[in-house]
PDB file of C-alpha atoms in Angstrom:
ATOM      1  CA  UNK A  50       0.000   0.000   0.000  1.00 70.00           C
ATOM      2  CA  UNK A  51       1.271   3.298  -0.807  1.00 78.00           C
ATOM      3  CA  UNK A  52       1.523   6.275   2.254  1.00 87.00           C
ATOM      4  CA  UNK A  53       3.376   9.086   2.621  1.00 92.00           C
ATOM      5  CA  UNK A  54       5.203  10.334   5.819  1.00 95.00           C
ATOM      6  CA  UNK A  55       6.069  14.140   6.250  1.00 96.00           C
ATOM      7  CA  UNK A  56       8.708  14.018   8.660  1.00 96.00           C
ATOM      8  CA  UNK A  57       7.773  17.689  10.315  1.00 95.00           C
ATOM      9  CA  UNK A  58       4.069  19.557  11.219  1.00 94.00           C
ATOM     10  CA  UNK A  59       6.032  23.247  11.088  1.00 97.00           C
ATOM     11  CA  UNK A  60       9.390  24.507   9.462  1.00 98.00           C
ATOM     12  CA  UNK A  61      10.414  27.735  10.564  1.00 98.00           C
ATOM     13  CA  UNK A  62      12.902  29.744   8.891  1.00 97.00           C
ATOM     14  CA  UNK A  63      14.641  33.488   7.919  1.00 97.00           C
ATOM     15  CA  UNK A  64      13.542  34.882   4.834  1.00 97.00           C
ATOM     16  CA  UNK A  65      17.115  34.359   3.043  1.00 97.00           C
ATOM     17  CA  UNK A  66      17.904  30.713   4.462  1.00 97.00           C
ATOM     18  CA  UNK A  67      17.434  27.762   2.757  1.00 97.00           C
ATOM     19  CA  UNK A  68      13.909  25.568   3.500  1.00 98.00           C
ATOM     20  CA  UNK A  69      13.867  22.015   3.753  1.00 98.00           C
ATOM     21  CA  UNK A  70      10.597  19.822   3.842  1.00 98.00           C
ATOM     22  CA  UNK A  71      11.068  16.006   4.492  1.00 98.00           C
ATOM     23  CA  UNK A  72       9.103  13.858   2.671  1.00 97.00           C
ATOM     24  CA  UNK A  73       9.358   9.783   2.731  1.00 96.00           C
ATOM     25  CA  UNK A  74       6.902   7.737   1.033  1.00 93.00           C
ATOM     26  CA  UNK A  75       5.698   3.970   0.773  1.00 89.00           C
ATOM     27  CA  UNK A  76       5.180   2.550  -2.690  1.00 78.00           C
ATOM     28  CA  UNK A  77       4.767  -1.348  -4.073  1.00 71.00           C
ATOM     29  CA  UNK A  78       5.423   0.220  -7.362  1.00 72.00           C
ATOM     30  CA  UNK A  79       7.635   3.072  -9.661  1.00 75.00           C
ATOM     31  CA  UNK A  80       5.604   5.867  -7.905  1.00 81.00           C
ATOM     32  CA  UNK A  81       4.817   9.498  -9.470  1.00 86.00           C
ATOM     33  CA  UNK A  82       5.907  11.982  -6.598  1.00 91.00           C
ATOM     34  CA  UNK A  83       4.037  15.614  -6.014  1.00 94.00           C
ATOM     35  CA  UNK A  84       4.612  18.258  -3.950  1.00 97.00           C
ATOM     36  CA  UNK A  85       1.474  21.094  -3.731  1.00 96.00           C
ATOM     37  CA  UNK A  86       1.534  24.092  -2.140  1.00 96.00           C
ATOM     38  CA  UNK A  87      -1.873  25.727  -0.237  1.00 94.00           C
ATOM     39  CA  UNK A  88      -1.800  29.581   0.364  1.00 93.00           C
ATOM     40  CA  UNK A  89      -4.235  30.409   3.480  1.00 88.00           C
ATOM     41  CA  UNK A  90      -7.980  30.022   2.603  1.00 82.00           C
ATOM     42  CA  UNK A  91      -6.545  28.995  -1.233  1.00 86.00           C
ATOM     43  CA  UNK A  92      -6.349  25.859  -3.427  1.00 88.00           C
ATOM     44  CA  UNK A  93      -3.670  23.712  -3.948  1.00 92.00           C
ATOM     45  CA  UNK A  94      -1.002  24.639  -6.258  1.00 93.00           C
ATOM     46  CA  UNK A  95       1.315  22.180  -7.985  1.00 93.00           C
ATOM     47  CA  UNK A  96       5.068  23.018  -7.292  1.00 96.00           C
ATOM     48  CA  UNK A  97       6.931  20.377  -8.986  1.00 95.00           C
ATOM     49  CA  UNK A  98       5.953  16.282  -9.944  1.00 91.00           C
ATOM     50  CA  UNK A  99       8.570  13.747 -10.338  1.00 90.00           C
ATOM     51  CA  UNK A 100       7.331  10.982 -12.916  1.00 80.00           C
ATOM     52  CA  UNK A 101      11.006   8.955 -13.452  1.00 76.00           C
ATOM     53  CA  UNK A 102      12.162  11.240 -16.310  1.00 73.00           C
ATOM     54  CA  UNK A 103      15.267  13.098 -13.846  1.00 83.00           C
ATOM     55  CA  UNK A 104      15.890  12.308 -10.129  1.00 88.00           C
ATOM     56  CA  UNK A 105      16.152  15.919  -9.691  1.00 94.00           C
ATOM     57  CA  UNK A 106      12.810  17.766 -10.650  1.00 94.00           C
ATOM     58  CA  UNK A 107      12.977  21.916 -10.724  1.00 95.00           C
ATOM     59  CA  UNK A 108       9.385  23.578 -10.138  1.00 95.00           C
ATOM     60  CA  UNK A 109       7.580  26.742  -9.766  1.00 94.00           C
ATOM     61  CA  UNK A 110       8.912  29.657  -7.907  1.00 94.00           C
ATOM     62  CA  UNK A 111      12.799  28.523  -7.376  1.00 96.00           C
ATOM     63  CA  UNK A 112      11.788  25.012  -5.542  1.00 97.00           C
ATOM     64  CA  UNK A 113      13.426  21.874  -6.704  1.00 97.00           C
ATOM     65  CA  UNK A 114      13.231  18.173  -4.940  1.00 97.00           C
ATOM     66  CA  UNK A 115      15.253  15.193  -5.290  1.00 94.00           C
ATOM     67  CA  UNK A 116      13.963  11.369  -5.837  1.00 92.00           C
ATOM     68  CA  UNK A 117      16.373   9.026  -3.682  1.00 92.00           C
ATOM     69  CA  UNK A 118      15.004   5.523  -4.464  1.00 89.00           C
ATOM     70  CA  UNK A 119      17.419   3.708  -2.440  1.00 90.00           C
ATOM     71  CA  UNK A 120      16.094   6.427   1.187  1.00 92.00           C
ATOM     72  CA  UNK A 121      12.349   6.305  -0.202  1.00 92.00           C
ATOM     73  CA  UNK A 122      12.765  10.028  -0.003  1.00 95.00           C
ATOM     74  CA  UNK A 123      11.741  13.015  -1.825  1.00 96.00           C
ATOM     75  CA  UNK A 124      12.300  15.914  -0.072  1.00 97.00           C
ATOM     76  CA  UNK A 125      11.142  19.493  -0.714  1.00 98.00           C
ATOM     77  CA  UNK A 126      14.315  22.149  -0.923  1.00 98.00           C
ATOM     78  CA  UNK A 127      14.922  25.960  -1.559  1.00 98.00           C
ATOM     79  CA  UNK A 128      18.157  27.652  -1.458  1.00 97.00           C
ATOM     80  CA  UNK A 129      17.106  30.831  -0.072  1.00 97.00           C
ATOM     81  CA  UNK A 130      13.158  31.659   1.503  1.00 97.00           C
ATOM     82  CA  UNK A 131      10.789  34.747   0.706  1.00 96.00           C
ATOM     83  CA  UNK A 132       7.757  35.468   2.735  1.00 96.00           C
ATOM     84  CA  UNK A 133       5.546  34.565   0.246  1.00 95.00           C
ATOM     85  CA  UNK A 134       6.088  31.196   0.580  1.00 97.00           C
ATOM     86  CA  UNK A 135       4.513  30.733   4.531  1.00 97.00           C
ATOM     87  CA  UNK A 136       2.202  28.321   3.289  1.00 97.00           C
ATOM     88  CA  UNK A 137       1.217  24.760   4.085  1.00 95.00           C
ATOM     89  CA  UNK A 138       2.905  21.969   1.835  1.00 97.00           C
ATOM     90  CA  UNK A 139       1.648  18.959   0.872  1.00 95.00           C
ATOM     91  CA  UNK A 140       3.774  15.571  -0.203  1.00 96.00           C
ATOM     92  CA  UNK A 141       1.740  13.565  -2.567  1.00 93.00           C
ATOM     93  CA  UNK A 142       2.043  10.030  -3.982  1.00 89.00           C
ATOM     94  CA  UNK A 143       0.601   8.047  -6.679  1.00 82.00           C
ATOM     95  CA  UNK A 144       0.737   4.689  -7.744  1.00 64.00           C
ATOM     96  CA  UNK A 145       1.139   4.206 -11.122  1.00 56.00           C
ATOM     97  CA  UNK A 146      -0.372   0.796 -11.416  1.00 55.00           C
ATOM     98  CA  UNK A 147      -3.956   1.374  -9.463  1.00 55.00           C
ATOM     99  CA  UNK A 148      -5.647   4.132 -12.425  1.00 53.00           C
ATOM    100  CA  UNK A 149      -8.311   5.802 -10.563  1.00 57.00           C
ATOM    101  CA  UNK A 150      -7.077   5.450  -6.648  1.00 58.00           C
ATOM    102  CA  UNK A 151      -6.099   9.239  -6.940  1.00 65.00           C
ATOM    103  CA  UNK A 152      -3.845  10.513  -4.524  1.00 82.00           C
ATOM    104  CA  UNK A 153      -2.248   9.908  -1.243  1.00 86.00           C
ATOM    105  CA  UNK A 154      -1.459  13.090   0.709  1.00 90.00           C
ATOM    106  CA  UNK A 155       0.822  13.804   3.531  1.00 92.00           C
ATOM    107  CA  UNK A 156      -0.869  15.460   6.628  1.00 92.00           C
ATOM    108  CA  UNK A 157       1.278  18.350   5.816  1.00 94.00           C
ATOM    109  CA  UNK A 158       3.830  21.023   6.734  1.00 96.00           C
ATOM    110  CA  UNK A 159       3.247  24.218   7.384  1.00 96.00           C
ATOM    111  CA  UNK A 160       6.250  26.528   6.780  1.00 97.00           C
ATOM    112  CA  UNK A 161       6.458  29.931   8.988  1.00 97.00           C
ATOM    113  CA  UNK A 162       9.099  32.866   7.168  1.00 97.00           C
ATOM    114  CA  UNK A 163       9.761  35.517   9.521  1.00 96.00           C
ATOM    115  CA  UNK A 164      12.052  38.630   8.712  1.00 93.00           C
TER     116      UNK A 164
ATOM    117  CA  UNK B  66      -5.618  26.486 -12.852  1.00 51.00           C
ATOM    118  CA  UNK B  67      -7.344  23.720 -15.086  1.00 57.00           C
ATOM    119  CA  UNK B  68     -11.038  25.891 -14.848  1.00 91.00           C
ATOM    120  CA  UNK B  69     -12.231  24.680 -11.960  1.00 94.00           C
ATOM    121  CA  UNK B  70     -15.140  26.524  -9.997  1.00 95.00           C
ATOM    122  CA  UNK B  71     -16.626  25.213  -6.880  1.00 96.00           C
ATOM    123  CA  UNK B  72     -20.135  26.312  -5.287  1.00 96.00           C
ATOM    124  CA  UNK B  73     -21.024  27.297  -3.003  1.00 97.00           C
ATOM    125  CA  UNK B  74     -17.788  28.626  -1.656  1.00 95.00           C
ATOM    126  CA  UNK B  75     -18.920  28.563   1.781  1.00 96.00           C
ATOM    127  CA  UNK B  76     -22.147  27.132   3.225  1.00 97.00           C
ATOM    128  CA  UNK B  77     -23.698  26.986   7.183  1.00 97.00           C
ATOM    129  CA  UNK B  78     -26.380  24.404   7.817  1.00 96.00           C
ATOM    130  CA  UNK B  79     -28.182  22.516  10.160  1.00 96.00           C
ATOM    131  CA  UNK B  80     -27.594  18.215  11.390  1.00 97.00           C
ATOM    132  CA  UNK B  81     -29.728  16.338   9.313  1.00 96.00           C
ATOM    133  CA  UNK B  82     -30.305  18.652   6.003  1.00 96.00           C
ATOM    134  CA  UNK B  83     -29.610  17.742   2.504  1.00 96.00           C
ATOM    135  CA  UNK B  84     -26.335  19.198   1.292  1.00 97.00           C
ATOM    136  CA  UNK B  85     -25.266  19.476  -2.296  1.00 98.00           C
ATOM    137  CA  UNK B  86     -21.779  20.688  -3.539  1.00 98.00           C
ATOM    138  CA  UNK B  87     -21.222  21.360  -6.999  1.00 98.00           C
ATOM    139  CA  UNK B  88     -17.924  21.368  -8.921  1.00 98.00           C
ATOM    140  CA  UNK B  89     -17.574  22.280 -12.731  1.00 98.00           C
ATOM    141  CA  UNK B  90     -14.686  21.910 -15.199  1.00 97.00           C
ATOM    142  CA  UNK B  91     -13.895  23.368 -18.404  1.00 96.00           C
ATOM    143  CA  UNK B  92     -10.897  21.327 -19.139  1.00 91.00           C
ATOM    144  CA  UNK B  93     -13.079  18.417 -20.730  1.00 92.00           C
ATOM    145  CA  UNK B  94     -11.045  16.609 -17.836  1.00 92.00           C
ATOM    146  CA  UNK B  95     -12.089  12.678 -17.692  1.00 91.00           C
ATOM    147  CA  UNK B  96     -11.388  12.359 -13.876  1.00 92.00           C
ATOM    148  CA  UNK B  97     -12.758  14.341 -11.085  1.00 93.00           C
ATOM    149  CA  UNK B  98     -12.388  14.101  -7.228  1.00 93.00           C
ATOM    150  CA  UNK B  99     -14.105  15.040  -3.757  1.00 96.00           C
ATOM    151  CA  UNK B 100     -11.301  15.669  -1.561  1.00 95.00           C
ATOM    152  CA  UNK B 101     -12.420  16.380   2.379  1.00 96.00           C
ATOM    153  CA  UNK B 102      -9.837  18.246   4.264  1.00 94.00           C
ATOM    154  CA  UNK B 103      -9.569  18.369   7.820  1.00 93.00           C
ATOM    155  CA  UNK B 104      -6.536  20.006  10.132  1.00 86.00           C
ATOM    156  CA  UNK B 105      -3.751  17.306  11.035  1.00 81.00           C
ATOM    157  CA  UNK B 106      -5.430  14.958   7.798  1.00 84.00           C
ATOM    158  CA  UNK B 107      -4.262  16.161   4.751  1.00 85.00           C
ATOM    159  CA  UNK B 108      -6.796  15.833   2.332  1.00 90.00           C
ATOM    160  CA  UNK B 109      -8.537  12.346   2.021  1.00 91.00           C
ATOM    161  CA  UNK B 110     -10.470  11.046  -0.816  1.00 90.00           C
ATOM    162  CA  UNK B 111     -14.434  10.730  -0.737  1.00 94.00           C
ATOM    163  CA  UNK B 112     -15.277   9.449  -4.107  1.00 93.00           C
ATOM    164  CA  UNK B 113     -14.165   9.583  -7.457  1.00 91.00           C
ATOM    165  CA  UNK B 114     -15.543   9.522 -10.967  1.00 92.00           C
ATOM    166  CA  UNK B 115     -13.621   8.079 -14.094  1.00 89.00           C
ATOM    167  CA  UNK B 116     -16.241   8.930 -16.542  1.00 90.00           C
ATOM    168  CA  UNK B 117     -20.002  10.027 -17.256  1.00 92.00           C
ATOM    169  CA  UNK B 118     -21.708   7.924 -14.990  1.00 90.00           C
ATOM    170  CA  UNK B 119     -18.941   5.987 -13.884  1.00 91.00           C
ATOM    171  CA  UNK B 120     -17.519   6.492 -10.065  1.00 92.00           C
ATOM    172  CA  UNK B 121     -16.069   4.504  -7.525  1.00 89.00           C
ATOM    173  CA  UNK B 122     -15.808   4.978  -3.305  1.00 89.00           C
ATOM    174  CA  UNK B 123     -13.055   6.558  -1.498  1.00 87.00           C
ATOM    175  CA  UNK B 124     -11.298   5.953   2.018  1.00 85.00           C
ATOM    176  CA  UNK B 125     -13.901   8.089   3.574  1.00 92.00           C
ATOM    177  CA  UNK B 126     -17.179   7.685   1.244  1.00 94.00           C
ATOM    178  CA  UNK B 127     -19.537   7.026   4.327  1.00 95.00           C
ATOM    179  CA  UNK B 128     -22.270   9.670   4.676  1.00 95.00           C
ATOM    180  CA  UNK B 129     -21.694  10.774   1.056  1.00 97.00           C
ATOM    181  CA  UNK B 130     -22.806  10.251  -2.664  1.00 97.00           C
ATOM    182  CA  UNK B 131     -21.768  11.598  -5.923  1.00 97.00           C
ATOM    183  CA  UNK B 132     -23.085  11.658  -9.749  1.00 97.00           C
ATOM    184  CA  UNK B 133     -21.884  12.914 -12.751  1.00 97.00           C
ATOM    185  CA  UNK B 134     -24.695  13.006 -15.655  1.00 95.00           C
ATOM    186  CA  UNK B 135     -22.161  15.091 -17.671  1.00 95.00           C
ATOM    187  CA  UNK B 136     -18.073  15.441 -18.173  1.00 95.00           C
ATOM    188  CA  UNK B 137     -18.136  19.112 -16.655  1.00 96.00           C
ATOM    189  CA  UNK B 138     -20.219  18.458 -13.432  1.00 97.00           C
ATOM    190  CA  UNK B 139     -19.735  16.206 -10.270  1.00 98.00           C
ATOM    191  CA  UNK B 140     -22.090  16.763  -7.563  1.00 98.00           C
ATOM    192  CA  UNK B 141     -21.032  15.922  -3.967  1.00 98.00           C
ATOM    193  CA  UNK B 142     -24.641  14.917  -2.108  1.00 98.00           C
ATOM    194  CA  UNK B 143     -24.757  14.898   1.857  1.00 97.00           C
ATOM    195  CA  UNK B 144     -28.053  13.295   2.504  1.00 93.00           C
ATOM    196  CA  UNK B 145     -28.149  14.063   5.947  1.00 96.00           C
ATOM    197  CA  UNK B 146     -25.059  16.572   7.559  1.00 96.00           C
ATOM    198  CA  UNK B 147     -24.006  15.621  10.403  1.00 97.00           C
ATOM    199  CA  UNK B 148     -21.295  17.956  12.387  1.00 96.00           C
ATOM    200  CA  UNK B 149     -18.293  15.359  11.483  1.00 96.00           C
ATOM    201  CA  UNK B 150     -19.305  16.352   8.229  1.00 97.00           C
ATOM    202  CA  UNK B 151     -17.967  20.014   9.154  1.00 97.00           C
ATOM    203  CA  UNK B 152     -15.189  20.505   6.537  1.00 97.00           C
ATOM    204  CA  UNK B 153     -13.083  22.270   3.902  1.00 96.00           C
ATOM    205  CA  UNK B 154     -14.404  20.178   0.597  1.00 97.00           C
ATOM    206  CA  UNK B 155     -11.710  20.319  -2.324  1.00 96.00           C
ATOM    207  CA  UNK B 156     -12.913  19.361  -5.990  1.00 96.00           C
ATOM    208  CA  UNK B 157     -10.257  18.243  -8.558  1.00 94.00           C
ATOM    209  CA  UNK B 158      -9.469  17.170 -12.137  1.00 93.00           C
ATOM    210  CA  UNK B 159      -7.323  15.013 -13.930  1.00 89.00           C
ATOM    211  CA  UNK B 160      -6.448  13.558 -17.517  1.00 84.00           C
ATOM    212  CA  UNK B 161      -5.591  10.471 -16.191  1.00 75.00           C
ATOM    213  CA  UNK B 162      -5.957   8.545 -12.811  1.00 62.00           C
ATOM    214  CA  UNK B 163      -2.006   8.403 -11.692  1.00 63.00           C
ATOM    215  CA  UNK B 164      -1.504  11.942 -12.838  1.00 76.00           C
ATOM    216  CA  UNK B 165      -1.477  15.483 -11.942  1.00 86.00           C
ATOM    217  CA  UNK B 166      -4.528  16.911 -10.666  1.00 89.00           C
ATOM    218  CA  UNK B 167      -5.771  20.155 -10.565  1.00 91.00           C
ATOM    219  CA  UNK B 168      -7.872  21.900  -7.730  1.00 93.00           C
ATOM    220  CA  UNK B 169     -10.796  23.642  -7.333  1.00 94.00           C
ATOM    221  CA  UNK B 170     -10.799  26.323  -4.727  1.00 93.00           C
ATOM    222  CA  UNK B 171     -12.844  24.759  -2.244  1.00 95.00           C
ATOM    223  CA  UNK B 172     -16.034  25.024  -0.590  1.00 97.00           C
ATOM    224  CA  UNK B 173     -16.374  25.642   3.140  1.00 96.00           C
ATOM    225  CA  UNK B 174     -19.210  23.795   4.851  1.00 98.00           C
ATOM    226  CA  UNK B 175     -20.228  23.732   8.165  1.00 97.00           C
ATOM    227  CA  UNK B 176     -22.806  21.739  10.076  1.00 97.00           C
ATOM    228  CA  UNK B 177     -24.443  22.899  13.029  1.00 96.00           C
TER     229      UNK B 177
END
């Protein structure tokens, strides 16, 4: 069965330092990999998907994350924070052999910027 | 966004009334989802629909029902809200069932 584990509730960091969100996930199969990104009282937003094409998948807004098969991780990073991007982030999985089963979220992270 | 619109966007009623949420897509998606989203949960699937007609239960489908007489609409029914029912209720839309999906902006219900 597929899951996802995000390994912290709340990240807080300096606008201007790096953020890192943990992510490991659970998967029987080769899994498609999503992070999304919810602004307060918003939708989610994809930031990046990682589909097997490049272990190291660039998104939206300077975030990048990196699939490590061999740590079943795929953890969110960004070299240097902005306020804008306080917002809750979500670590999503999908199995690409059950068509239909949607999505498995993480419970989330919510990431604090303070100046 | 993919087109997505939700309504209503928020929505008080009362244990044991009808409820009915309403998403619409004009992305001529084949997939569309009721996502419930609760603090400490993440968002959880209620049901799902694969085509006109066609849908399929979730990990939390108790207390709800869904139809879709058309590609562009997928009605969320409540036949009787309860307050566990209280929620943040997320449509979205995909091309294909292991792929990217796209949100709605979510409707805000709450059962008192």
């Amino acid at each position: 069965a597929q899951s996802v584990t995000q390994l912290d509730s709340h990240v807080s960091v300096s606008e201007g330092t790096p953020v890192l969100l943990r992510c490991n996930y659970s998967s029987s199969y080769s899994p498609s990999l999503f992070w999304y990104v919810q602004h307060p009282n918003k939708g989610l937003q994809l930031l990046l998907k990682y589909t097997s094409a490049a272990t190291l998948v660039k998104g939206i807004n300077g975030f990048e994350a990196e699939f490590k098969k061999s740590e079943t991780s795929f953890h969110l990073t960004k070299p240097s924070a902005h306020m804008s991007d306080a917002a809750e982030y979500f670590c999503v999985v999908s199995d690409k052999q059950q068509a239909g089963t949607a999505l498995i979220f993480g419970k989330g992270t919510t990431l604090s910027v303070s100046s | 966004d993919a087109g997505i619109t939700q309504s209503p966007r928020h929505k008080v009623t009362e244990t044991g009334t009808p409820v009915t949420l309403r998403c619409h897509q004009t992305e001529n998606h084949r997939y569309m989802y009721w996502y419930r989203q609760d603090p400490g949960h993440g968002l959880r699937l209620i049901h799902y629909s694969y085509g006109v007609k066609d849908t399929d239960k979730g990990e939390v489908s108790d207390g709800y029902s869904v139809s879709r007489s058309k590609t562009e609409d997928f009605l969320l029914t409540l036949e009787s809200a309860t307050s566990s029912q209280t929620s943040v209720y997320f449509c979205a839309t995909g091309t294909s069932g292991t792929d990217t999906q796209y949100f709605g902006p979510g409707t805000r219900l709450t059962v008192l």
